[in-house]
XYZ file of C-alpha atoms in Angstrom:
550
model
C -3.744 -18.737 30.498
C -0.587 -20.590 30.695
C 2.554 -18.924 32.081
C 6.052 -18.524 31.202
C 8.968 -16.883 33.174
C 11.348 -14.457 31.409
C 14.163 -12.835 33.354
C 12.362 -13.616 36.700
C 9.098 -11.903 35.415
C 6.201 -14.412 35.282
C 3.881 -13.493 32.162
C 0.702 -15.062 30.571
C 0.910 -16.128 27.049
C -1.358 -17.301 24.141
C -0.985 -20.984 23.391
C 1.119 -21.216 20.080
C 3.061 -18.044 20.799
C 6.680 -18.259 20.512
C 9.177 -16.886 23.218
C 9.878 -13.634 21.324
C 6.108 -13.201 21.009
C 5.304 -13.686 24.588
C 8.249 -11.337 25.678
C 7.009 -8.605 23.258
C 3.455 -8.606 24.383
C 4.759 -8.211 27.823
C 7.198 -5.478 26.975
C 10.252 -7.478 27.047
C 12.777 -6.777 24.428
C 14.692 -9.557 22.847
C 17.087 -8.356 20.191
C 16.203 -9.673 16.638
C 16.826 -8.825 12.969
C 15.004 -11.477 10.804
C 11.973 -11.957 12.907
C 9.167 -9.568 11.985
C 5.546 -9.996 13.428
C 3.869 -10.142 10.281
C 6.303 -12.555 8.588
C 7.076 -16.173 8.683
C 9.958 -17.413 10.815
C 13.411 -17.857 9.227
C 15.570 -18.060 12.076
C 18.714 -17.105 10.365
C 20.093 -14.239 12.290
C 20.497 -15.817 15.680
C 20.639 -12.700 17.513
C 17.607 -13.773 19.424
C 19.533 -16.747 21.341
C 18.231 -17.045 24.731
C 18.771 -19.586 27.717
C 16.009 -21.868 28.549
C 16.409 -23.929 31.740
C 16.448 -27.789 31.341
C 17.290 -27.251 27.381
C 21.032 -28.394 26.557
C 21.856 -25.503 24.179
C 20.697 -21.977 23.580
C 17.708 -21.715 21.528
C 16.496 -18.862 19.229
C 13.442 -17.119 20.712
C 11.737 -16.517 17.435
C 11.230 -20.216 16.544
C 10.747 -21.823 20.068
C 7.468 -22.332 20.996
C 6.580 -21.114 24.748
C 5.285 -23.630 27.101
C 3.782 -23.882 30.570
C 6.495 -23.389 33.139
C 9.349 -22.523 30.932
C 12.026 -20.333 32.523
C 13.656 -18.103 29.915
C 17.125 -16.198 30.507
C 17.666 -13.408 28.088
C 20.437 -11.753 29.796
C 22.556 -14.614 31.242
C 26.235 -14.849 31.009
C 25.694 -17.743 28.262
C 23.114 -15.737 26.434
C 25.080 -12.474 26.264
C 28.255 -14.173 25.198
C 26.525 -15.933 22.316
C 24.873 -12.507 21.385
C 28.217 -10.849 21.309
C 29.685 -13.403 19.295
C 26.768 -13.289 16.620
C 27.149 -9.492 16.480
C 30.772 -10.006 15.984
C 30.189 -12.308 13.127
C 27.514 -9.971 11.574
C 29.743 -7.053 11.848
C 32.809 -8.751 10.240
C 32.083 -7.542 6.611
C 29.864 -4.731 7.283
C 31.014 -1.538 5.952
C 31.624 1.692 8.079
C 28.894 3.526 6.383
C 27.224 5.051 9.191
C 28.244 8.535 8.324
C 26.658 8.380 4.667
C 23.988 5.661 5.381
C 20.170 6.615 5.121
C 19.397 4.244 7.887
C 21.659 5.934 10.444
C 19.642 7.113 13.364
C 16.810 4.364 13.013
C 19.149 1.297 12.273
C 18.907 -1.915 14.427
C 22.528 -2.859 13.569
C 23.707 0.508 14.785
C 21.675 -0.115 18.086
C 22.611 -3.487 18.583
C 26.227 -2.814 18.099
C 26.241 -0.340 20.992
C 23.847 -2.525 23.152
C 25.040 -5.881 22.485
C 28.569 -5.723 20.652
C 31.993 -6.158 22.057
C 33.075 -2.663 20.896
C 35.945 -4.011 18.929
C 36.793 -6.378 16.004
C 39.485 -8.978 15.919
C 38.965 -9.106 12.073
C 42.177 -8.444 10.481
C 41.505 -9.553 6.833
C 40.142 -7.534 4.098
C 36.342 -6.983 4.239
C 34.364 -8.792 1.488
C 33.217 -6.428 -1.239
C 29.902 -6.858 -2.825
C 27.889 -4.908 -5.393
C 26.660 -1.414 -4.486
C 23.868 0.975 -5.877
C 22.032 -2.109 -7.480
C 18.716 -0.911 -8.939
C 16.390 -3.563 -7.998
C 13.216 -2.072 -9.354
C 12.007 1.573 -10.318
C 12.004 2.672 -6.593
C 14.522 0.463 -4.536
C 18.261 0.587 -4.553
C 20.365 -2.105 -3.012
C 23.569 -2.028 -1.387
C 25.029 -5.653 -0.934
C 27.830 -4.767 1.426
C 25.286 -3.586 4.106
C 22.999 -6.625 3.637
C 23.164 -9.046 6.697
C 20.975 -11.681 4.907
C 18.036 -11.379 7.221
C 15.554 -12.261 4.336
C 12.879 -10.131 5.443
C 12.547 -8.453 1.861
C 12.330 -11.824 0.428
C 9.721 -12.945 2.650
C 7.690 -9.735 2.419
C 7.691 -10.034 -1.553
C 6.264 -13.520 -1.266
C 4.017 -13.502 1.725
C 2.493 -9.810 1.982
C 2.868 -8.310 -1.557
C 2.052 -11.769 -3.267
C 4.772 -11.032 -5.755
C 7.659 -13.532 -5.358
C 10.440 -11.415 -6.948
C 13.489 -11.709 -4.713
C 15.807 -14.274 -3.805
C 19.305 -15.382 -2.326
C 21.728 -16.330 -4.931
C 25.599 -17.856 -4.213
C 26.320 -19.082 -0.633
C 28.716 -18.477 2.286
C 30.190 -14.957 2.290
C 29.202 -14.417 -1.225
C 25.662 -14.616 -0.735
C 23.638 -11.638 -1.848
C 20.087 -10.756 -2.960
C 18.752 -10.081 -6.438
C 15.322 -10.640 -8.551
C 14.465 -13.429 -10.442
C 15.974 -13.597 -13.954
C 14.025 -11.087 -16.220
C 12.279 -9.698 -13.154
C 11.958 -6.468 -11.886
C 10.985 -5.485 -8.127
C 8.300 -3.549 -9.334
C 5.351 -4.697 -7.162
C 2.955 -2.104 -5.734
C 4.234 -2.439 -2.579
C 8.176 -2.605 -3.151
C 9.271 0.335 -0.876
C 7.818 -1.522 2.263
C 11.240 -3.483 2.189
C 12.898 -0.284 3.001
C 11.181 0.219 6.209
C 11.584 -3.290 7.432
C 15.281 -3.521 6.198
C 17.000 -3.640 9.624
C 20.292 -2.180 7.959
C 20.649 0.399 5.257
C 20.919 -2.179 2.664
C 17.574 -1.232 0.681
C 16.956 2.297 0.200
C 14.374 4.588 -1.152
C 15.368 6.220 -4.267
C 13.004 9.167 -3.774
C 14.527 9.970 -0.468
C 17.908 8.659 -0.636
C 20.533 11.293 0.849
C 18.238 13.834 1.402
C 18.020 14.115 5.212
C 19.175 12.475 8.494
C 16.167 11.199 10.476
C 17.071 13.559 13.249
C 16.718 16.488 11.220
C 13.107 15.828 10.422
C 9.913 16.280 12.437
C 7.686 13.329 12.128
C 3.766 13.816 12.383
C 1.009 11.230 12.627
C -1.290 11.438 9.599
C -3.485 9.545 6.969
C -2.712 8.899 3.509
C -5.021 10.511 0.990
C -4.025 8.143 -2.035
C -7.346 6.100 -1.746
C -10.325 5.222 0.565
C -8.242 3.020 2.617
C -6.755 5.809 4.639
C -3.384 4.049 5.550
C -2.084 5.563 8.741
C 1.265 7.206 7.939
C 4.147 9.566 9.409
C 4.842 12.715 7.665
C 8.651 13.416 7.797
C 9.546 17.159 7.387
C 12.426 19.337 7.296
C 12.830 23.171 6.504
C 9.067 23.216 5.986
C 9.096 20.625 3.206
C 7.859 17.182 3.165
C 10.732 14.882 2.310
C 8.994 11.151 2.893
C 5.826 9.353 4.098
C 6.360 5.985 6.026
C 3.491 3.598 7.097
C 2.389 3.833 10.731
C 1.281 0.706 12.347
C -2.465 0.413 12.651
C -3.791 -3.277 12.709
C -7.377 -2.155 11.889
C -6.421 -0.307 8.606
C -3.026 -1.062 6.944
C -1.024 -3.131 9.503
C 2.517 -2.228 8.938
C 2.301 -1.376 5.125
C 1.421 1.197 2.550
C 1.442 1.123 -1.166
C 4.059 2.903 -3.441
C 1.768 5.280 -5.060
C 0.567 6.523 -1.721
C 4.047 6.967 -0.406
C 5.518 8.746 -3.451
C 2.555 10.624 -4.977
C 0.419 12.046 -2.314
C 2.784 14.697 -0.984
C 4.635 16.417 -3.916
C 1.847 18.666 -4.514
C 2.567 20.267 -0.805
C 6.008 21.339 -1.713
C 5.116 22.135 -5.440
C 5.829 25.404 -7.129
C 2.017 25.303 -8.368
C 0.933 25.966 -4.895
C -1.723 28.874 -4.440
C -0.390 31.605 -2.192
C -3.038 33.705 -0.828
C -6.478 34.698 -2.095
C -7.113 36.113 -5.688
C -9.993 38.060 -7.472
C -10.417 38.287 -11.294
C -10.201 41.733 -12.574
C -9.797 42.564 -16.364
C -9.583 38.908 -17.241
C -6.598 38.370 -14.815
C -6.610 36.898 -11.272
C -4.918 39.431 -9.138
C -3.925 39.246 -5.349
C -6.202 40.555 -2.859
C -6.553 40.598 0.964
C -8.816 37.945 2.717
C -11.325 40.244 4.572
C -12.027 42.167 1.100
C -12.699 38.944 -0.601
C -14.850 37.583 1.966
C -17.095 40.473 2.006
C -17.218 40.655 -1.887
C -17.937 37.054 -2.275
C -20.669 37.218 0.491
C -22.387 40.166 -1.417
C -21.860 38.261 -4.843
C -23.681 34.939 -3.486
C -26.666 37.125 -2.205
C -27.470 38.002 -5.635
C -28.504 34.556 -6.723
C -31.607 32.451 -5.987
C -31.208 28.976 -4.397
C -31.690 27.022 -7.415
C -28.920 29.049 -9.427
C -26.055 28.295 -7.072
C -24.374 24.881 -7.022
C -22.234 23.938 -3.935
C -19.617 21.269 -4.694
C -17.903 19.730 -1.684
C -15.073 17.215 -2.074
C -14.088 13.706 -0.833
C -10.649 15.117 -0.773
C -11.717 17.539 1.956
C -12.090 16.734 5.652
C -15.413 16.175 7.492
C -14.906 19.586 9.007
C -14.632 21.251 5.493
C -17.599 19.647 3.987
C -19.673 20.264 7.178
C -19.177 24.012 7.118
C -19.653 23.963 3.436
C -23.122 22.385 4.026
C -23.922 24.915 6.712
C -23.073 27.847 4.017
C -25.115 26.077 1.384
C -28.140 25.690 3.822
C -28.143 29.482 4.369
C -29.059 29.679 0.539
C -31.465 26.887 0.780
C -29.169 24.602 -1.103
C -27.414 21.448 -0.635
C -23.967 20.414 -1.605
C -22.750 17.693 -3.731
C -19.436 15.857 -4.180
C -17.829 13.980 -7.202
C -16.846 10.376 -6.946
C -13.347 9.652 -8.049
C -13.299 5.859 -8.931
C -10.769 3.874 -10.969
C -12.628 0.783 -11.878
C -10.279 -2.200 -11.513
C -7.523 -0.354 -9.801
C -7.719 -2.310 -6.466
C -6.325 -5.406 -4.888
C -7.083 -7.578 -1.743
C -4.282 -6.061 0.146
C -4.622 -2.355 0.653
C -5.383 -0.504 -2.756
C -9.027 0.721 -3.465
C -10.695 1.626 -6.449
C -11.992 5.041 -4.683
C -9.155 7.353 -4.980
C -10.262 9.806 -2.276
C -9.675 9.577 1.477
C -13.172 10.915 2.698
C -15.871 10.032 0.297
C -17.601 8.001 3.296
C -17.492 11.144 5.602
C -19.077 13.237 2.672
C -21.862 10.827 2.335
C -22.451 10.541 6.150
C -22.735 14.264 6.400
C -25.490 14.198 3.801
C -23.592 15.553 0.557
C -25.320 14.150 -2.519
C -23.017 11.911 -4.401
C -22.427 12.425 -8.262
C -21.170 9.200 -9.816
C -19.457 10.504 -13.001
C -18.568 13.983 -14.462
C -21.523 13.633 -16.839
C -23.921 14.039 -13.792
C -22.068 17.121 -12.832
C -22.256 18.533 -16.359
C -26.116 17.749 -16.394
C -26.518 20.035 -13.297
C -24.345 22.790 -14.798
C -26.214 22.900 -18.094
C -29.897 22.519 -16.982
C -30.326 26.148 -17.597
C -30.886 27.281 -13.926
C -27.248 27.228 -12.525
C -25.468 30.474 -12.993
C -23.147 30.280 -10.050
C -20.965 27.536 -8.485
C -18.888 27.249 -5.304
C -16.252 24.326 -5.701
C -14.156 23.192 -2.618
C -11.064 21.086 -3.307
C -11.809 19.580 -6.596
C -10.838 19.987 -10.198
C -13.743 19.111 -12.397
C -12.604 21.158 -15.349
C -9.601 18.985 -15.503
C -11.988 15.879 -16.183
C -13.091 16.991 -19.700
C -13.412 19.827 -21.916
C -17.238 19.808 -21.747
C -17.087 20.499 -17.992
C -14.506 23.004 -18.512
C -16.778 24.906 -20.877
C -19.863 24.707 -18.631
C -17.971 26.247 -15.712
C -16.242 28.932 -18.094
C -19.751 30.306 -18.741
C -20.891 30.795 -15.214
C -21.461 34.231 -14.196
C -19.770 33.380 -10.757
C -17.237 30.799 -9.883
C -15.799 30.434 -6.486
C -13.025 27.841 -5.831
C -10.930 26.806 -2.950
C -7.677 24.971 -4.061
C -4.424 23.971 -2.799
C -2.548 24.086 -6.219
C -3.259 25.784 -9.483
C -5.394 23.522 -11.845
C -7.820 23.869 -14.623
C -10.722 24.940 -12.318
C -8.807 27.362 -10.492
C -7.722 29.141 -13.812
C -11.289 29.959 -14.474
C -12.272 31.258 -10.913
C -13.572 34.717 -10.514
C -12.586 34.454 -6.793
C -9.890 31.866 -5.695
C -9.119 31.030 -2.204
C -5.686 29.261 -1.232
C -6.818 25.848 0.647
C -4.450 24.247 2.973
C -3.377 20.757 2.194
C -3.958 17.892 4.517
C -0.525 18.177 5.879
C -1.378 21.767 6.943
C -4.464 21.305 8.864
C -6.239 19.524 11.648
C -9.227 17.360 10.786
C -10.856 14.115 10.269
C -11.292 11.516 7.255
C -13.590 8.576 7.255
C -12.268 5.513 5.322
C -14.389 2.830 3.293
C -14.918 0.927 6.548
C -16.329 3.710 8.496
C -13.241 4.304 10.539
C -12.681 8.039 11.568
C -9.153 8.942 11.656
C -7.337 12.313 12.459
C -4.972 14.358 10.456
C -2.686 16.834 12.029
C -0.440 19.741 10.601
C 3.061 18.671 9.608
C 4.010 21.721 7.650
C 3.661 25.432 8.624
C 1.474 27.885 7.079
C 1.397 31.896 7.706
C -1.155 31.305 10.267
C 0.600 28.200 12.065
C 3.696 28.410 14.159
C 5.438 24.877 14.921
C 6.374 25.702 18.382
C 3.402 27.825 19.242
C 0.913 25.652 17.862
C 2.012 22.419 19.379
C 3.283 20.816 16.235
C 5.857 18.136 16.132
C 9.549 19.289 16.132
C 13.007 17.888 15.260
C 16.124 18.652 16.741
C 16.819 21.353 14.155
C 13.395 22.950 15.028
C 13.920 23.053 18.515
C 17.500 24.409 18.467
C 17.395 26.341 15.166
C 16.615 29.983 14.988
C 14.922 32.151 12.043
C 18.422 32.982 10.973
C 19.689 29.397 10.218
C 19.329 28.183 6.696
C 17.124 24.984 7.804
C 14.564 27.647 9.225
C 13.987 29.383 5.949
C 11.296 27.135 4.376
C 8.482 28.934 2.779
C 5.181 29.283 4.585
C 2.155 29.367 2.279
C -0.651 32.011 2.990
C -3.273 29.269 2.894
C -6.210 28.182 5.325
C -8.250 25.137 5.739
C -11.281 25.126 3.987
C -13.515 24.947 7.116
C -11.941 28.249 8.331
C -12.464 29.975 4.906
C -16.125 28.742 4.800
C -16.633 29.775 8.411
C -15.479 33.346 7.913
C -17.511 33.499 4.833
C -20.591 32.356 6.611
C -19.932 35.069 9.243
C -19.661 37.547 6.505
C -22.884 36.197 5.044
C -25.372 36.047 8.309
C -22.811 37.192 10.904
C -23.426 33.897 13.011
C -20.524 32.945 15.396
C -17.343 31.788 13.610
C -15.448 28.584 14.529
C -11.883 29.144 15.912
C -10.605 25.542 15.953
C -11.325 22.243 13.937
C -12.363 20.378 17.296
C -15.059 23.013 17.654
C -16.509 22.116 14.081
C -16.113 18.477 14.843
C -17.712 18.596 18.217
C -20.768 20.123 16.398
C -20.818 17.579 13.934
C -20.759 14.946 16.800
C -23.960 16.521 18.243
C -25.906 16.961 15.172
C -24.879 14.224 12.860
C -26.351 10.802 13.755
C -23.261 8.803 12.503
C -20.788 10.727 14.649
C -22.697 10.773 17.753
C -20.342 10.187 20.788
C -17.158 10.704 19.000
C -14.515 13.441 19.489
C -11.007 13.925 18.883
C -9.840 12.301 22.210
C -11.675 9.178 21.251
C -10.281 9.210 17.709
C -6.878 9.289 19.131
C -3.951 7.956 17.035
C -5.639 4.796 15.764
C -8.982 6.176 14.677
C -12.308 5.016 15.824
C -15.079 2.863 14.413
C -18.470 4.593 13.669
C -21.344 2.780 15.037
C -23.531 3.318 12.094
C -24.454 1.175 9.285
C -22.891 2.156 6.036
C -25.046 1.684 2.791
């Protein structure tokens, strides 16, 4: 491979790479605003100016193709002087908004002003004022004064979202960004521009002014909005999720995620509709009970029915571990669990969004759960004249149509795991509070057969952020239980695999699992598709199953 020398370090590069790409692959940081690895080169911020030997002028590293034997200096006096001048120019009209800006703490301009700026301004005139709080679309607000005209958002809209909705208008010091006439910035991926904006010019209206980044913990996880399984970070303060952001994974979602996944897949975790504890129906009402009592009562109730009288319904919203332990419980009653597909025909694109609106239908299928393609198929099972009891894990069939709701209401025994109150939970004879995806360890398998981890970001009664190794913010590390930011409610909820494990123990006194990893290790040893996979091999980026999907 050809070689280039950057700051005295000789590195190999791929033909066609630019200087900034070659440097990045070698772990050398060249400051940049407008360049992004997934967007076309615009070369308009000029912060990446470097000195190349035998070239008469400084060149921009983002647009200069690396060549064999090239010698580059990113820290020469000439390069540093030019970088300082560019930073001074960019900061001339930039407002001193850091104390109130959402981007503070993760702002490139803030970081570069400290690392590469002069530390003072010679500008004595009045700063140029532009429009503030401009609503570009339903979710994105724009502050024109903060914008440095890097054009990342314009290029993203055109090249990645395939919806050319943004443009520059005016010129010189009056230049600003707006939508085309009659357009709204409303494509399904609009909020990605907030992530890639290097300053605080574009903000997420849902998150705006809610928290500083250092006040939140951030935890690696997976989006549950569809079968793509986009890699995400869950941001938590006071035990409440405040935002989700995409996490880079070139095999799944690259740098992006859709607006629906970002905004609508975590609100239920913080919701007032959460189920808190375990409930038993007495005198027509669900009343709170204690876990051990209900385990024993449910075990005794299930033993009253023949195998063909109990219907076990797993869930493509539940983890591989949850569905596996349900299958073990069902096998004790000589039964096999089903799962219900959740498909929205036509709601799919060639970027990220999938018709399958569940994170783990592939995992359920690989475990051997029987797929029900429609509510009508489930209704046929419930009304076949044999089924008298149902065990439903993390799904809401009663909410799909009235016929299913009526069929479930007629059962002699209905046991439900649910995270939030829904139409099925309201019919339950025994109701277990299930932990959400943000409160447990586990694995999902996306539509491509990629196994990916989820980890707890929110504490439950059984989880402690410090003792259980959860990610912690500065506030978490230095706060006490008396501080108001440590008063967030903890729900009395358990992962479904743990509830099922304890119930299985009450049924046949077989050994209980104590960790999700133990369940997955058994899956790895007994299910062909998962052979050779463990939590370590899944890691942060997931691993591909070596099993041919149907």
